[in-house]
Coordinates of C-alpha atoms in Angstrom, one line a residue:
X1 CA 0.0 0.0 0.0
X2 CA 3.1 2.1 0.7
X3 CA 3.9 3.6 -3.2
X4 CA 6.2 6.7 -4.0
X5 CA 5.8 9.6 -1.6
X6 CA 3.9 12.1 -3.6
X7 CA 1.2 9.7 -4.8
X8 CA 0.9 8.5 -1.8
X9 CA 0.2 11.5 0.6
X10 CA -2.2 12.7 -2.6
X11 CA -4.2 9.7 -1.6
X12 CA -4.4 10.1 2.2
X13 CA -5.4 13.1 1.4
X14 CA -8.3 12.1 -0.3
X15 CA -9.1 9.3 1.4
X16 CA -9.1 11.2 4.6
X17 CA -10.9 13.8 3.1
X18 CA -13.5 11.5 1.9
X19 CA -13.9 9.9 5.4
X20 CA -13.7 13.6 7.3
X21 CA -17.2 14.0 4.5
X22 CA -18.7 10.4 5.6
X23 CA -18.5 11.9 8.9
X24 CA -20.3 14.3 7.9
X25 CA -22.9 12.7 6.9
X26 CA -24.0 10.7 9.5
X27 CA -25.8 13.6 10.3
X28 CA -28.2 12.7 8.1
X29 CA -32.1 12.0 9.6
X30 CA -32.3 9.2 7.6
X31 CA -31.1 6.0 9.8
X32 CA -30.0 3.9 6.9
X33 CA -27.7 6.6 4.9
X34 CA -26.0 7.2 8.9
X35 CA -25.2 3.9 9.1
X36 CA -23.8 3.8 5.8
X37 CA -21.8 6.6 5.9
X38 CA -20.4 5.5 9.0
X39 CA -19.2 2.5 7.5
X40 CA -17.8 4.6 4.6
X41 CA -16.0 6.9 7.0
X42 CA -14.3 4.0 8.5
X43 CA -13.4 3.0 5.2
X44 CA -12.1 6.2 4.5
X45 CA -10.2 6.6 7.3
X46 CA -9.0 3.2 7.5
X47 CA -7.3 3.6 3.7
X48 CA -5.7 6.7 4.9
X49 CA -3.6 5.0 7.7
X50 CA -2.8 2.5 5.0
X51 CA -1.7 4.7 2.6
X52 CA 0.6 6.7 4.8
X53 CA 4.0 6.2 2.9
X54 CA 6.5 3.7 4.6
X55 CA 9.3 6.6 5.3
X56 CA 7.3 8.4 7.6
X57 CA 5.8 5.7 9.6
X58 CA 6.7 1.6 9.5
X59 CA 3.5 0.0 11.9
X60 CA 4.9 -3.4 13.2
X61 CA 3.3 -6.7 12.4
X62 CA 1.0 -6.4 15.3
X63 CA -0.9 -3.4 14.0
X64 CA -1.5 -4.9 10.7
X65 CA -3.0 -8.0 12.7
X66 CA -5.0 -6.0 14.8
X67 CA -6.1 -4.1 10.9
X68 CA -7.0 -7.6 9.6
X69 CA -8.9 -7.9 12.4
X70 CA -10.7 -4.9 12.5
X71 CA -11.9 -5.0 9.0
X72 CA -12.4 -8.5 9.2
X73 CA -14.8 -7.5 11.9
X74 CA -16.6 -5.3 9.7
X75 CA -16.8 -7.4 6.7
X76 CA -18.7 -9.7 8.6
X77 CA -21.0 -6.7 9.6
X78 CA -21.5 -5.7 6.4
X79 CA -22.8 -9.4 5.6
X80 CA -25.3 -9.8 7.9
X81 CA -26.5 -5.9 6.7
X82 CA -26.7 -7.3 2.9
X83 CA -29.7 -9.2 4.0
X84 CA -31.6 -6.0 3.5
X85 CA -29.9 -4.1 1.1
X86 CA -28.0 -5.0 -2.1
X87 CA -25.7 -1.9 -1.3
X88 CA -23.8 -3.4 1.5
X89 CA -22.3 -5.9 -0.6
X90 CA -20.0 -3.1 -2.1
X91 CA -19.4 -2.7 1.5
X92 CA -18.2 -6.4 2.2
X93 CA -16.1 -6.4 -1.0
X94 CA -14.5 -3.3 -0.1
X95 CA -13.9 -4.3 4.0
X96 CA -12.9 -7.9 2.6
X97 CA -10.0 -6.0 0.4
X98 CA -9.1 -4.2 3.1
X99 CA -8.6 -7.2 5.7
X100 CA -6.5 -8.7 2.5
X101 CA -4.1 -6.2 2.3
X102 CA -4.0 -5.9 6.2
X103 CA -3.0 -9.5 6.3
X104 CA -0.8 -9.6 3.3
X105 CA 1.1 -6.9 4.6
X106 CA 1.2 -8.6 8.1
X107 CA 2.6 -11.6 6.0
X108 CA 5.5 -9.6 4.1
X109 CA 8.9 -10.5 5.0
X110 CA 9.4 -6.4 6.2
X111 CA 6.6 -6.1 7.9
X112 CA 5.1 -3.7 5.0
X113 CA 4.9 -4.4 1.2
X114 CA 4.4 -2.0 -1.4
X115 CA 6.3 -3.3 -4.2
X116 CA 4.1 -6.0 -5.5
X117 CA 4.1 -9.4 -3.6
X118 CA 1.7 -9.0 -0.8
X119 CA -1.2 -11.5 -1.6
X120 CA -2.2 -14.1 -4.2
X121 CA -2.4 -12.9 -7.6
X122 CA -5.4 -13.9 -8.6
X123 CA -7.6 -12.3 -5.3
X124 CA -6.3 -9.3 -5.9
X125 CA -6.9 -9.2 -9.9
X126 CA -10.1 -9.9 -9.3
X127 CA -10.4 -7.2 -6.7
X128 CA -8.6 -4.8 -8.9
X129 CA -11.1 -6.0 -11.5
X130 CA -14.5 -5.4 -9.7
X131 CA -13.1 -1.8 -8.1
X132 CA -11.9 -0.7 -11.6
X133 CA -15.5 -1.7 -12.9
X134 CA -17.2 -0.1 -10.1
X135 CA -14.8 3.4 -10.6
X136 CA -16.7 3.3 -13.9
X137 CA -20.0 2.7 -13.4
X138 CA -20.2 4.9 -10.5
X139 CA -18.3 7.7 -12.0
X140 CA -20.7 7.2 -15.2
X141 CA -23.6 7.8 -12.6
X142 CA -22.1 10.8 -11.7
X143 CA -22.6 12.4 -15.5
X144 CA -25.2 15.2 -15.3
X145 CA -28.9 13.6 -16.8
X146 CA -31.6 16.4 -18.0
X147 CA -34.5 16.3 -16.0
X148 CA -37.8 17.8 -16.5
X149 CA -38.1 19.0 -13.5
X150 CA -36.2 19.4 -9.8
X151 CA -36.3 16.7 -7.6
X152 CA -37.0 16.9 -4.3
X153 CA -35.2 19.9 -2.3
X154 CA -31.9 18.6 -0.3
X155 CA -32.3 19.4 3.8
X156 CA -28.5 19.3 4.5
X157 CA -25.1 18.1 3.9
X158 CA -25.9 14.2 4.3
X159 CA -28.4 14.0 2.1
X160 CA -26.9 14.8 -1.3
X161 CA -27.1 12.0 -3.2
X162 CA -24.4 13.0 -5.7
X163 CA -21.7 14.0 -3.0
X164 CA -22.5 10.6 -1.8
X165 CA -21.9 9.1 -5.2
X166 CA -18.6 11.3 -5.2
X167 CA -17.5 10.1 -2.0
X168 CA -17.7 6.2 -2.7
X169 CA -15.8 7.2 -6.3
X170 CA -13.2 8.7 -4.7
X171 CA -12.4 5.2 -2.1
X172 CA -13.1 3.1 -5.2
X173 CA -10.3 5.3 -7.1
X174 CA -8.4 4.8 -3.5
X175 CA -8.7 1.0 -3.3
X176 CA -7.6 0.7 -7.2
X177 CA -4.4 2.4 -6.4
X178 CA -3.8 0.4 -3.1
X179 CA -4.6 -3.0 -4.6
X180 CA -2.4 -1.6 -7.6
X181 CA 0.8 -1.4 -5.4
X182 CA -0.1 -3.9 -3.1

């Protein structure tokens, strides 16, 4: 997860950013989009600790564990929440790559990858695979459509459906450049 410097502060930056906006939105008076946000924000979050390059900080073995764990944690969370919404499978694919590249990077020889390596080929094409396809078909939702007229008006910050849509672009652009130098 650990790639050149500049690239990688750009994404803790935006994945910060984008978990700093999840938080936001848990504001929201709408129980389902606070729970899913929170689970976004710990997404967010959770990719900027991982992307935090390897000069400025080396976590020992034990912390990526405990990471494994964590998102293993929530991967199973998001599992039993897919029962009622189709939606939360994005979430268990996304906390399932996460707990991956926690334990590969648990498993490298260094205690932290970053140059290719860190897991089994073929888990994290198709991971790469299903993030690059969801990069595009959510940022292809994103493209303006003419309407006839408005919708309905917006009450506040976590309940704009297209920031929303911009946030979960912006991990999915984040987890394709993790699982890229992972």
């Amino acid at each position: 997860m650990h790639g050149p410097g500049s690239a990688a502060w750009l994404l803790v930056a935006l994945c910060a950013a984008t978990g700093a906006y999840c938080l936001l939105r848990m504001r929201s008076g709408v129980e389902e989009q606070r729970r899913t946000a929170g689970s976004e924000a710990l997404m967010g979050f959770g990719m900027a600790l991982m992307a935090i390059p390897a000069t400025v900080i080396t976590p020992p073995r034990a912390a990526w564990a405990l990471y494994a764990v964590a998102f293993g944690a929530a991967a199973l969370r998001a599992l039993w929440a897919s029962r009622s919404s189709a939606h939360h499978l994005h979430h268990l694919v996304g906390t399932f790559a996460m707990a991956y590249m926690a334990v590969g990077m648990a498993a490298a020889p260094s205690g932290h990858a970053g140059h290719g390596g860190a897991g089994a080929p073929l888990v994290t094409g198709l991971l790469l695979l299903y993030f690059a396809g969801y990069v595009l078909w959510s940022g292809a939702r994103l493209v303006p459509v003419a309407t006839a007229g408005g919708g309905p008006p917006v009450s506040g910050w976590g309940d704009r459906p297209e920031l929303a849509r911009a946030c979960r672009l912006s991990m999915g652009i984040g987890m394709v450049a993790m699982l890229l130098t992972a």
